[in-house]
Every structure is written in C-alpha cells, then in structure tokens.
GROMACS .gro file of C-alpha atoms in nm:
model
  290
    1UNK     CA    1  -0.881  -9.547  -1.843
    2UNK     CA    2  -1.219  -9.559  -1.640
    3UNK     CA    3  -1.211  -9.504  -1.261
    4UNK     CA    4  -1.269  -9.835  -1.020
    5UNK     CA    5  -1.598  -9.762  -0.808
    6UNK     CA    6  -1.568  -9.822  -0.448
    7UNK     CA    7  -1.819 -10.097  -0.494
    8UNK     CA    8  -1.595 -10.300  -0.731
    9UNK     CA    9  -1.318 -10.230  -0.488
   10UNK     CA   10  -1.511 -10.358  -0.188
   11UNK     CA   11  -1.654 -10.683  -0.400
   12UNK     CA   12  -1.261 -10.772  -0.558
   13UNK     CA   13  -1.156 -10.729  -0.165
   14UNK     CA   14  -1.423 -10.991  -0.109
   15UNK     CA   15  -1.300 -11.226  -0.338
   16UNK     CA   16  -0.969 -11.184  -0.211
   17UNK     CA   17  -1.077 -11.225   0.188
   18UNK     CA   18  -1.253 -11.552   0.090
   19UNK     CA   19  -1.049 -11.699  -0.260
   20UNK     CA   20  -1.347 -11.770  -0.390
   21UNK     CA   21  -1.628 -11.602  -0.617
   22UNK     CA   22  -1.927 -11.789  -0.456
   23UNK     CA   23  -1.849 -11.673  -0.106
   24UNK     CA   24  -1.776 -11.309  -0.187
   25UNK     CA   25  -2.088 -11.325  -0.390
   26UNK     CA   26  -2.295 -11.490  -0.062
   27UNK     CA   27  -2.122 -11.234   0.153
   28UNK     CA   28  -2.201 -10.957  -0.067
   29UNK     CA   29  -2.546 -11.056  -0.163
   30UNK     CA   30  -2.480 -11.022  -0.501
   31UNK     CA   31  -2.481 -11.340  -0.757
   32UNK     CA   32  -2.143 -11.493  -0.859
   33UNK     CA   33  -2.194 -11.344  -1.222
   34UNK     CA   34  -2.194 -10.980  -1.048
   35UNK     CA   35  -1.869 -11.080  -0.874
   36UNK     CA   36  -1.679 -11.202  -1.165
   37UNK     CA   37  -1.821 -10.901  -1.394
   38UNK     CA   38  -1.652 -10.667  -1.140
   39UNK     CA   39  -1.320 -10.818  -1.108
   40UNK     CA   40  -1.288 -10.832  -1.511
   41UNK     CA   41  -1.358 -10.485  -1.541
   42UNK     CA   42  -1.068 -10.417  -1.301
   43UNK     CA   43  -0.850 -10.605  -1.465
   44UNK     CA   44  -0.945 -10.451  -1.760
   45UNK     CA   45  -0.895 -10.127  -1.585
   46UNK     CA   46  -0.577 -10.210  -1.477
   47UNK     CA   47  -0.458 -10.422  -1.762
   48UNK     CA   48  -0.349 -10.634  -1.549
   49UNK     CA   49  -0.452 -10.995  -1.391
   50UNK     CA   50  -0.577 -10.982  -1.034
   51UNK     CA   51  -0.692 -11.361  -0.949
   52UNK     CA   52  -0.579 -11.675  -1.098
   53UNK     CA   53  -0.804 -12.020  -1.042
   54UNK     CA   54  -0.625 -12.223  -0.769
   55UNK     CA   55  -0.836 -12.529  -0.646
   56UNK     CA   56  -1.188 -12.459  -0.626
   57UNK     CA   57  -1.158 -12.131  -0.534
   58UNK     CA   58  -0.886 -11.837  -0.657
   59UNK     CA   59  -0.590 -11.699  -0.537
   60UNK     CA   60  -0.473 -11.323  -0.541
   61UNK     CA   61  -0.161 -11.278  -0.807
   62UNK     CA   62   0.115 -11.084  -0.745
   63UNK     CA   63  -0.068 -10.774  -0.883
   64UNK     CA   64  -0.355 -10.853  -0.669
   65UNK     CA   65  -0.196 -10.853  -0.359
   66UNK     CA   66  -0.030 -10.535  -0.423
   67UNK     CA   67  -0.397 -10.366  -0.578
   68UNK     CA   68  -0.560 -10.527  -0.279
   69UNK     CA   69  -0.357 -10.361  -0.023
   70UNK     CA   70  -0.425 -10.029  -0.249
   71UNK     CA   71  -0.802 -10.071  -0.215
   72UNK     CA   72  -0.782 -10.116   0.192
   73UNK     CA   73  -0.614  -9.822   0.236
   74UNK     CA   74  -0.828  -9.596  -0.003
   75UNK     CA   75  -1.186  -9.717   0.104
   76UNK     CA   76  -1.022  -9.682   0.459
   77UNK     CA   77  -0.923  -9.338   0.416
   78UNK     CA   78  -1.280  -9.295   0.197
   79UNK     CA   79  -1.435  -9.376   0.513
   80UNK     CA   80  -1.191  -9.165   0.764
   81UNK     CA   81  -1.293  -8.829   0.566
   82UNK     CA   82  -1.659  -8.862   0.567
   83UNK     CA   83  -1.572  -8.866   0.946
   84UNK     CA   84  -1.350  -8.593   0.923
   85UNK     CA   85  -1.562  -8.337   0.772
   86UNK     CA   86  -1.847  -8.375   1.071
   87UNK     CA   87  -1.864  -8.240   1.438
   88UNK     CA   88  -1.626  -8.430   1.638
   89UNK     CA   89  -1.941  -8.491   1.876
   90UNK     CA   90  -2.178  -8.638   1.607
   91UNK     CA   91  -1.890  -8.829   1.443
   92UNK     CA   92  -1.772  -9.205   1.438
   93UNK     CA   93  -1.533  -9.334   1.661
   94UNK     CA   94  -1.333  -9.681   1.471
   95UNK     CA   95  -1.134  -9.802   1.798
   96UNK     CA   96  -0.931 -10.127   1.782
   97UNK     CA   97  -0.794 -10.320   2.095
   98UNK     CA   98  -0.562 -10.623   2.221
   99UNK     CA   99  -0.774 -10.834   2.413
  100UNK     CA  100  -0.653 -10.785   2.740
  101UNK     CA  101  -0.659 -10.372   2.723
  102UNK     CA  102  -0.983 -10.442   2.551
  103UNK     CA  103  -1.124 -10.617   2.887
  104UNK     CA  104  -0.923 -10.452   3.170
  105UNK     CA  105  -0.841 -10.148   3.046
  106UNK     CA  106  -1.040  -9.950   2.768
  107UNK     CA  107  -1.441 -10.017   2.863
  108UNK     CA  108  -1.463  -9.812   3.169
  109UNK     CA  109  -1.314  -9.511   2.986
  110UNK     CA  110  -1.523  -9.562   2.725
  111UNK     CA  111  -1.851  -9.637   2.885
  112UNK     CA  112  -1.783  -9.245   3.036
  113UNK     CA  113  -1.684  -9.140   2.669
  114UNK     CA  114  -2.026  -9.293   2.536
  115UNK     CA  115  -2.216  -9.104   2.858
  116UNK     CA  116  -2.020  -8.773   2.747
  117UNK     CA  117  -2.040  -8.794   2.357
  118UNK     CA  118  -2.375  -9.023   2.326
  119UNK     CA  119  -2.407  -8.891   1.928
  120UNK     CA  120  -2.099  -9.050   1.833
  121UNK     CA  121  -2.101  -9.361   1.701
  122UNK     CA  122  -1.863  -9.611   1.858
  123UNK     CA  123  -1.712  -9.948   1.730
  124UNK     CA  124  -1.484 -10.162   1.874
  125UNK     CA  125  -1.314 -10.429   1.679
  126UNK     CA  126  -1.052 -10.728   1.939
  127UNK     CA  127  -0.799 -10.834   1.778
  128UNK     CA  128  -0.390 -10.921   1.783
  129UNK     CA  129  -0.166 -10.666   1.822
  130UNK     CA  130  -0.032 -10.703   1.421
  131UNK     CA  131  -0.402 -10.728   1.293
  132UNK     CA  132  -0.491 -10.399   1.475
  133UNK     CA  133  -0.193 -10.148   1.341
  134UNK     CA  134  -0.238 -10.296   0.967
  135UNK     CA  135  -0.591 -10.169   1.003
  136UNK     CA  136  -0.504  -9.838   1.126
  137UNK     CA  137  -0.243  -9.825   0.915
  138UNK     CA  138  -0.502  -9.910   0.567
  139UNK     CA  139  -0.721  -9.619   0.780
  140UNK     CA  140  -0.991  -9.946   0.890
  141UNK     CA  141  -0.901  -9.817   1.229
  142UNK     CA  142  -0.948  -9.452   1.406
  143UNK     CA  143  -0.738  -9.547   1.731
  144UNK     CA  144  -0.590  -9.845   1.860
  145UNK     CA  145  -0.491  -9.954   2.208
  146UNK     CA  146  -0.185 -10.197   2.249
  147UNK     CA  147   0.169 -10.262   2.288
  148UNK     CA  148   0.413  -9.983   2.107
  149UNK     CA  149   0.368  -9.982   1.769
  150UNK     CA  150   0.635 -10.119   1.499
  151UNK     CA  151   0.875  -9.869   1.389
  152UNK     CA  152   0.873  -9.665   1.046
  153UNK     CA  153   0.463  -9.755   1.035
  154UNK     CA  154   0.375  -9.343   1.019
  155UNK     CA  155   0.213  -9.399   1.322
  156UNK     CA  156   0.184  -9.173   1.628
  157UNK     CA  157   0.147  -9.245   1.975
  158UNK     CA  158  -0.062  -9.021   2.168
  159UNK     CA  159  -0.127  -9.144   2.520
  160UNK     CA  160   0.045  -9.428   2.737
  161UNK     CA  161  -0.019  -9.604   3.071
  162UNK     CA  162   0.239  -9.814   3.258
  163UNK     CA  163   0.215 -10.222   3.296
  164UNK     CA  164   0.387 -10.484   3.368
  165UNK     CA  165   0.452 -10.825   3.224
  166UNK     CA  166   0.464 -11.144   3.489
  167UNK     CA  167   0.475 -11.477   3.508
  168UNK     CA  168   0.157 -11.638   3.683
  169UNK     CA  169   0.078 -12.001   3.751
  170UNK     CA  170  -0.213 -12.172   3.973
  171UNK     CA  171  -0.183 -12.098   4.331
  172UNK     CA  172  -0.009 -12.364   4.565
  173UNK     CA  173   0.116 -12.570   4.241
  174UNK     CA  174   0.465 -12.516   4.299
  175UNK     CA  175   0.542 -12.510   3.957
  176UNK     CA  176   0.908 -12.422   3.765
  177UNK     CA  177   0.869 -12.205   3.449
  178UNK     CA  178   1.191 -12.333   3.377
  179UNK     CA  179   1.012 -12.690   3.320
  180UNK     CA  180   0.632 -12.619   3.330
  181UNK     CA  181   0.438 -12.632   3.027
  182UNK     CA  182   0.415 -12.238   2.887
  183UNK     CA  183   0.068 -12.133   2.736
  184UNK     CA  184   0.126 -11.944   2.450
  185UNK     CA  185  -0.131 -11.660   2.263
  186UNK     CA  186  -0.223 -11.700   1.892
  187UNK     CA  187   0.004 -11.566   1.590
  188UNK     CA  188   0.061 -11.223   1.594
  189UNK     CA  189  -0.006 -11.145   1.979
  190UNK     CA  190   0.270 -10.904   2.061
  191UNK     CA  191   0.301 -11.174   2.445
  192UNK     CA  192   0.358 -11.437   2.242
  193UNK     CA  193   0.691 -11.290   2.116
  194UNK     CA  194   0.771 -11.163   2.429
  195UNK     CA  195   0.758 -11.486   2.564
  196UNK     CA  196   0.938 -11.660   2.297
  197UNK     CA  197   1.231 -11.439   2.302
  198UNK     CA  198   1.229 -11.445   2.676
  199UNK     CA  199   1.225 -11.851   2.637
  200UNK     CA  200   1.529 -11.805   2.408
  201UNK     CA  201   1.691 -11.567   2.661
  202UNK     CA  202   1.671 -11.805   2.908
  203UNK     CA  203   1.809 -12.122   2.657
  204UNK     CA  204   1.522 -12.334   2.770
  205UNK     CA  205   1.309 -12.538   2.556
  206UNK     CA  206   0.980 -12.639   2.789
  207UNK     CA  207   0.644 -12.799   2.658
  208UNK     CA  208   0.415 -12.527   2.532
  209UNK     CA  209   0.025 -12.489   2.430
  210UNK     CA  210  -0.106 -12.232   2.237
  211UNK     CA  211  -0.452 -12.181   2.325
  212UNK     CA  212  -0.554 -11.850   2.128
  213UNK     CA  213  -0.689 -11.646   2.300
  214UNK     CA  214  -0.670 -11.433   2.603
  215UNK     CA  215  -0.924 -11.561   2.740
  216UNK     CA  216  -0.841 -11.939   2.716
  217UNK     CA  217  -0.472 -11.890   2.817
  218UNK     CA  218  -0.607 -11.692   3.165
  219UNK     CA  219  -0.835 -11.983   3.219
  220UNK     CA  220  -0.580 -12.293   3.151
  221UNK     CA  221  -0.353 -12.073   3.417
  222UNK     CA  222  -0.617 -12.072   3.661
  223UNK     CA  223  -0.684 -12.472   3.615
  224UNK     CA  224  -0.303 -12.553   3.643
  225UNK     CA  225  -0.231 -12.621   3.298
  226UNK     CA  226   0.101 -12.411   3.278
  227UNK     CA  227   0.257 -12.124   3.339
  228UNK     CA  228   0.211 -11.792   3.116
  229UNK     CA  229   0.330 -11.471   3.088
  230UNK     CA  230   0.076 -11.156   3.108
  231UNK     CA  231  -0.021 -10.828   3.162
  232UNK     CA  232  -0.048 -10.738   3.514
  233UNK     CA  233  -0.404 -10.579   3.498
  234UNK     CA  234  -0.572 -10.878   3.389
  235UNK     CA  235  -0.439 -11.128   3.664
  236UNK     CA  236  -0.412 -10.855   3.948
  237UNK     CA  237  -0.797 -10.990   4.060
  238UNK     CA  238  -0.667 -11.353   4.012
  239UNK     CA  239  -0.347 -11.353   4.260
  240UNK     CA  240  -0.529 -11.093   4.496
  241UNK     CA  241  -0.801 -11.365   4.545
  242UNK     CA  242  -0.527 -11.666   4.545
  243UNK     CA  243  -0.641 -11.828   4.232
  244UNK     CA  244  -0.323 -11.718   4.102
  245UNK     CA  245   0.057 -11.639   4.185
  246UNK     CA  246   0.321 -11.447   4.041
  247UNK     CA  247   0.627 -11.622   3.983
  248UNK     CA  248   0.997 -11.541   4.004
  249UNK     CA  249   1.201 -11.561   3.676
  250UNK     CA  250   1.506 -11.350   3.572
  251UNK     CA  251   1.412 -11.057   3.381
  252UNK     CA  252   1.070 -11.038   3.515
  253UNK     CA  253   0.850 -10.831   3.581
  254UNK     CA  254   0.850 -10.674   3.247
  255UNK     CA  255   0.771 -10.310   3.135
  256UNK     CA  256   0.538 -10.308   2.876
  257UNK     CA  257   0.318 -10.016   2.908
  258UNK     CA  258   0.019  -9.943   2.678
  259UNK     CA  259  -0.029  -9.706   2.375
  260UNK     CA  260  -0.350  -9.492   2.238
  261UNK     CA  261  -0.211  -9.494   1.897
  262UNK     CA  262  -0.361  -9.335   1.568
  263UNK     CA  263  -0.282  -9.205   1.244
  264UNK     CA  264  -0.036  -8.884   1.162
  265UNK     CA  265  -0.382  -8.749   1.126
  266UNK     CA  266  -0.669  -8.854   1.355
  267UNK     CA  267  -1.039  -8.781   1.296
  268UNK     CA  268  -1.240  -8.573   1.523
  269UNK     CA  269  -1.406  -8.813   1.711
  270UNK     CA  270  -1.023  -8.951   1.781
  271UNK     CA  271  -0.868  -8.688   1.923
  272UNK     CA  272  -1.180  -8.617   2.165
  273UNK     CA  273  -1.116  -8.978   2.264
  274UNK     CA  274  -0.746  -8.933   2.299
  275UNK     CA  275  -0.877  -8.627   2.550
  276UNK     CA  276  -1.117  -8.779   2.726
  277UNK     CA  277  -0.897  -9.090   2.845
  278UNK     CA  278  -0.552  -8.886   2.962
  279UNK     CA  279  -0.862  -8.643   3.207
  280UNK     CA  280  -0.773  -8.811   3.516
  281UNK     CA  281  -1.065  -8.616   3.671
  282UNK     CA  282  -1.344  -8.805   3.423
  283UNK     CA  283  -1.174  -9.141   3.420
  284UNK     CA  284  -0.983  -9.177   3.750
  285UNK     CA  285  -0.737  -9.456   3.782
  286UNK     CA  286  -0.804  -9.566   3.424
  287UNK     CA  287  -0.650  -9.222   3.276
  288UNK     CA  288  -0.359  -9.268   3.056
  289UNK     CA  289  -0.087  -8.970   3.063
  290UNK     CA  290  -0.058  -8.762   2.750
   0.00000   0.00000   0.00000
C-alpha cells in the first residue's frame, strides 16, 4: 500500500467541507479532474469508497466520515510539530475563542502578548463553543478560550477566570423573563444550552428568537426585543450606562467561569501564552489564575 500525501488529504477534506468536486477544485485552485484523481487514488489506497454521488454534488460514506476525521487530526498534529520543534518566541500561536471572551476578554491580553513575543505568529479563529474544542481536539487549534470543556475529550485546562451568567433586558421595559420573548445564540453555543435547560428548569415555554450571534443577540437586548441570558463581562458597560438591566430569576446569577484550554501537550508558543495571561503584573485585571 502507498502512503496518502498531505495534499490528497487536504483536497479529499475539501471535497468533503463542500460535497462537491467543483467547489473543492475552485477552493483549491486546482481543476475538477485533479480533485477526482486524488480521491480515487485514496480509495484505491484504502480499498475502500470515500464519496458517493448524492444530488449534484457528493456525500461522505460511512468510511469517509470516519477517514475524514483521521485526516483532521493528522494534518492538525502535522502542523502542531512543525511548531513544536521551533523557539517558543519565533513560533505560531493557533488560538480559538467564544465570541464573547473573544471581545471582552482575550484581546487586551493578547495585544500585550503580541508587544512581548512580536516574532510569533498569532491567529485567532471565533467560533461556538463545540466548533472550537473539535478543532483543538483534531490539533486545528493551539489554545482555546471558553466555557469548561466536555468531559473524556483528553483535554486539559490550564488557566480559569470567574464570570457570571445573568439575565439582562432593555432598561425601564419592565419586562418578565417568565413571559418575554428569550433571544437565543446559534447551535452549538455552550449559552444557548444553558438557557434551554434553565427554561426547562423553570417549566416555562416563552417565545424565543435565535439571532446567531453574539453580537446580534446583545443588540436585540439593547432595542427591547427580549430578554437573554449572558456573560457578565460583555453587558457590565451596557447596565453601568442604563442601556441595560439585570434581571431577577431563580437560579441566577450563574457561575460560569472561563477556561484557557489546550491539548495534553501544548506547543511552545502555547504554554508562553498560558504564562503570559495568569502574570497579573503584565495583564492586570484581565489575568486569569493558574
């Protein structure tokens, strides 16, 4: 059997991101006849069948899926040791955020990191809470900031920094969470469950609007659309300036602190950045506690 390059591996994950030949091929830059020329060879590889025609574009089989997931994790990991063997401080720094730490929390700490460790090469990639610890988890990701990761993921949490959930509405609108139309984060927001199984808690059924994200649920709150639960730091501005107003409901506030999470083995660059953000003394009230 003949090894699978990590180009074939990156074009077949193309094909399976988009179901379709043509747009892996656009994406790629490639022509369609390159795209389908690497995805028979792994099959052939493989002996087994990867994509199956569904529609006008393909679908991943059974033995797809499973090879796909394969090939994240090992170009991931491809990508983690070429960062592993260099200086920490000339290295690349993969961080992944939830929106809200993303915006409140994590750019002040790293705008200092940046000013401290200017040769490393920093990326930052928003997205929901699920999205984020699959990536570390396939080694996309160096470090992520969020909620606390699931259980039995091989993950390791290396910092944290207390929050709070609440329940905010407009200012002055009077309004009942218990009635009040709830706005709701996308799929796979860790707030979105939290609501939902506080909604159950409470055996109430109100109107809800999911709106996404972060940013459009903070902004419908501020307008009077509904009532939402949320992280403390991002409305603390809001109800200090009265655009906002925390709002009494059993069970609330919530604890929900925040986690620097990585791998059981972080790259160089990731454990500087684990450093850097618990030194109270270079990042002041934005430290995180070890």
């Amino acid at each position: 059997m003949g090894t699978v390059s990590s180009v074939r591996m990156e074009t077949f994950l193309a094909v399976a991101k988009h179901s379709s030949i043509r747009r892996a091929a656009a994406q790629l830059h490639i022509t369609e006849a390159a795209v389908s020329a690497a995805v028979a060879y792994i099959e052939k590889q493989l002996g087994a069948k990867l994509i199956a025609k569904s529609g006008r574009g393909v679908a991943l089989t059974e033995a797809g899926r499973i090879y796909a997931e394969y090939c994240r994790s090992i170009l991931g990991l491809m990508t983690e040791a070429q960062a592993a063997v260099r200086r920490a401080e000339t290295g690349r720094l993969r961080l992944g955020a939830v929106s809200t730490a993303g915006e409140y929390l994590l750019l002040r700490p790293l705008a200092s990191f940046r000013d401290r460790f200017p040769d490393i090469e920093v990326g930052l990639s928003i997205h929901p809470r699920d999205t984020l610890f699959l990536e570390l988890r396939h080694h996309e990701a160096d470090l992520v900031i969020a909620g606390r990761p699931p259980r039995d993921a091989g993950l390791v949490v290396r910092a944290r920094r207390a929050s709070q959930l609440v329940v905010v509405g407009r200012a002055g609108r009077h309004l009942d969470p218990r009635t009040a139309t709830w706005l709701l984060r996308g799929e796979g927001s860790g707030t979105r469950e939290t609501t939902l199984n506080l909604l159950d808690r409470w055996q109430i059924r109100p109107p809800a609007l999911t709106l996404g994200t972060h940013g459009a649920v903070l902004a419908a709150a501020r307008e009077g659309l509904g009532v939402t639960l949320i992280h403390s730091d991002a409305v603390d501005g809001d109800v200090a300036a009265g655009r906002l107003e925390v709002l009494p409901m059993e069970g609330t506030p919530l604890d929900r602190p925040w986690h620097v999470v990585t791998t059981r083995t972080p790259t160089p660059a990731a454990r500087l950045f684990v450093a850097h953000i618990t030194d109270r003394e270079r990042v002041g009230a934005a430290a995180f506690e070890s």
